[in-house]
Coordinates of N, CA and C in Angstrom, one line a residue:
K1 N 220.8 20.3 41.9 CA 219.6 21.0 42.2 C 218.4 20.1 42.4
S2 N 218.3 19.1 41.4 CA 217.2 18.2 41.5 C 217.2 17.4 42.8
L3 N 218.4 17.1 43.3 CA 218.4 16.3 44.6 C 218.0 17.2 45.7
E4 N 218.1 18.5 45.7 CA 217.6 19.3 46.7 C 216.1 19.3 46.7
I5 N 215.5 19.3 45.5 CA 214.0 19.3 45.4 C 213.5 17.9 45.7
E6 N 214.1 16.8 45.1 CA 213.7 15.5 45.3 C 214.8 14.6 45.8
P7 N 215.1 14.6 47.1 CA 216.2 13.8 47.6 C 216.1 12.3 47.5
D8 N 214.9 11.8 47.1 CA 214.7 10.4 46.9 C 214.7 10.0 45.5
N9 N 215.1 10.8 44.6 CA 215.1 10.6 43.2 C 216.4 9.7 42.8
G10 N 216.2 8.4 42.6 CA 217.3 7.5 42.2 C 217.9 7.9 40.9
E11 N 217.1 8.3 40.0 CA 217.6 8.7 38.7 C 218.6 9.9 38.8
A12 N 218.3 10.8 39.6 CA 219.2 12.0 39.8 C 220.5 11.6 40.4
F13 N 220.5 10.6 41.4 CA 221.7 10.1 41.9 C 222.5 9.4 40.8
M14 N 221.8 8.7 39.9 CA 222.5 8.0 38.8 C 223.3 9.0 38.0
Y15 N 222.6 10.1 37.6 CA 223.2 11.1 36.8 C 224.3 11.8 37.5
K16 N 224.2 12.0 38.8 CA 225.2 12.7 39.6 C 226.5 11.7 39.6
G17 N 226.2 10.4 39.7 CA 227.3 9.5 39.7 C 228.0 9.5 38.3
I18 N 227.3 9.6 37.3 CA 227.9 9.7 35.9 C 228.8 11.0 35.8
V19 N 228.3 12.1 36.3 CA 229.0 13.3 36.3 C 230.3 13.2 37.1
L20 N 230.2 12.6 38.3 CA 231.3 12.5 39.2 C 232.4 11.5 38.5
N21 N 231.9 10.5 37.9 CA 232.8 9.6 37.1 C 233.5 10.4 36.1
N22 N 232.8 11.2 35.3 CA 233.5 12.0 34.3 C 234.5 13.0 34.9
L23 N 234.3 13.4 36.1 CA 235.3 14.2 36.8 C 236.4 13.4 37.5
E24 N 236.4 12.1 37.3 CA 237.4 11.2 37.9 C 237.3 11.1 39.4
K25 N 236.1 11.3 39.9 CA 235.8 11.2 41.3 C 235.1 9.9 41.5
Y26 N 235.8 8.8 41.3 CA 235.3 7.5 41.2 C 234.6 7.0 42.5
E27 N 235.3 7.2 43.6 CA 234.7 6.8 44.9 C 233.4 7.4 45.2
E28 N 233.3 8.7 44.9 CA 232.0 9.4 45.1 C 231.0 9.0 44.1
A29 N 231.4 8.6 42.9 CA 230.5 8.1 41.9 C 229.9 6.8 42.3
V30 N 230.7 5.9 42.9 CA 230.2 4.6 43.3 C 229.2 4.8 44.4
V31 N 229.4 5.7 45.3 CA 228.5 6.0 46.4 C 227.1 6.4 45.8
C32 N 227.2 7.3 44.8 CA 225.9 7.8 44.2 C 225.2 6.7 43.5
F33 N 225.9 5.8 42.8 CA 225.3 4.6 42.2 C 224.7 3.7 43.2
D34 N 225.3 3.5 44.4 CA 224.7 2.7 45.4 C 223.4 3.3 45.9
I35 N 223.4 4.6 46.1 CA 222.2 5.3 46.6 C 221.1 5.2 45.5
A36 N 221.5 5.4 44.2 CA 220.5 5.2 43.2 C 219.9 3.9 43.2
L37 N 220.7 2.8 43.4 CA 220.1 1.5 43.4 C 219.2 1.3 44.6
E38 N 219.5 1.9 45.8 CA 218.7 1.8 47.0 C 217.3 2.5 46.7
K39 N 217.4 3.6 46.0 CA 216.2 4.4 45.7 C 215.3 3.8 44.6
N40 N 216.0 3.1 43.6 CA 215.2 2.6 42.5 C 215.9 1.4 41.9
R41 N 215.5 0.3 42.2 CA 216.1 -1.0 41.7 C 215.9 -1.2 40.3
D42 N 215.0 -0.4 39.7 CA 214.6 -0.6 38.3 C 215.5 0.2 37.3
L43 N 216.5 0.9 37.8 CA 217.3 1.7 36.9 C 218.2 0.7 36.1
S44 N 217.8 0.6 34.8 CA 218.5 -0.4 34.0 C 220.0 0.0 33.8
G45 N 220.9 -0.9 33.9 CA 222.3 -0.7 33.7 C 223.1 -0.1 34.8
I46 N 222.4 0.4 35.8 CA 223.1 1.1 36.9 C 224.1 0.2 37.6
K47 N 223.7 -1.1 37.8 CA 224.5 -2.0 38.5 C 225.8 -2.3 37.7
L48 N 225.7 -2.4 36.4 CA 226.9 -2.6 35.6 C 227.8 -1.4 35.6
I49 N 227.2 -0.2 35.5 CA 227.9 1.1 35.6 C 228.7 1.1 36.9
R50 N 228.0 0.8 38.0 CA 228.6 0.9 39.4 C 229.7 -0.1 39.5
E51 N 229.6 -1.3 39.0 CA 230.6 -2.3 39.1 C 231.8 -1.8 38.3
T52 N 231.6 -1.3 37.1 CA 232.7 -0.8 36.2 C 233.4 0.3 36.9
M53 N 232.7 1.3 37.5 CA 233.3 2.4 38.2 C 234.2 1.9 39.4
F54 N 233.7 0.9 40.1 CA 234.4 0.4 41.2 C 235.7 -0.2 40.7
K55 N 235.7 -1.0 39.7 CA 236.9 -1.6 39.1 C 237.9 -0.6 38.6
I56 N 237.4 0.5 37.9 CA 238.2 1.6 37.4 C 238.9 2.2 38.6
N57 N 238.2 2.5 39.7 CA 238.7 3.2 40.8 C 239.8 2.3 41.4
E58 N 239.6 1.0 41.6 CA 240.6 0.2 42.1 C 241.9 0.1 41.3
N59 N 241.7 0.1 39.9 CA 242.8 0.1 39.0 C 243.6 1.4 39.1
I60 N 242.9 2.5 39.2 CA 243.6 3.8 39.3 C 244.4 3.8 40.6
K61 N 243.9 3.3 41.7 CA 244.7 3.3 42.9 C 245.9 2.5 42.7
K62 N 245.8 1.4 42.1 CA 247.0 0.5 41.9 C 248.0 1.2 41.0
Y63 N 247.6 1.8 39.9 CA 248.5 2.5 39.0 C 249.2 3.7 39.6
R64 N 248.4 4.4 40.5 CA 249.0 5.5 41.2 C 250.1 5.1 42.1
Q65 N 249.8 4.0 42.8 CA 250.8 3.4 43.7 C 252.1 2.9 43.0
L66 N 251.8 2.3 41.8 CA 253.0 1.9 41.0 C 253.8 3.0 40.6
A67 N 253.2 4.1 40.2 CA 253.9 5.3 39.8 C 254.7 5.9 41.0
V68 N 254.1 5.9 42.2 CA 254.9 6.4 43.3 C 256.0 5.5 43.6
D69 N 255.8 4.2 43.6 CA 256.9 3.3 43.8 C 258.0 3.4 42.8
A70 N 257.7 3.6 41.5 CA 258.6 3.8 40.4 C 259.4 5.1 40.6
A71 N 258.8 6.1 41.1 CA 259.4 7.4 41.3 C 260.5 7.2 42.4
K72 N 260.1 6.4 43.4 CA 261.1 6.2 44.5 C 262.3 5.5 44.1
L73 N 262.1 4.5 43.1 CA 263.2 3.7 42.6 C 264.2 4.6 41.8
D74 N 263.6 5.6 41.1 CA 264.4 6.5 40.3 C 265.4 7.4 41.1
K75 N 265.1 7.6 42.4 CA 265.9 8.5 43.2 C 267.2 7.9 43.6

């Protein structure tokens, strides 16, 4: 809702990214963190959060692919 009222609110994008992260929507979270940084470079810690979410997302992709590959080997 706050983004509808204030679409340039970097802090709102940061919180949206945190919520998306908690919902395991890592790619969308990273996009929100990038927008938050564009809107407000002074958001402390957002860069670290964004980098961490990006790494988590990449690791999840790798683990999912490993699980798919392992399932194929079981057949």
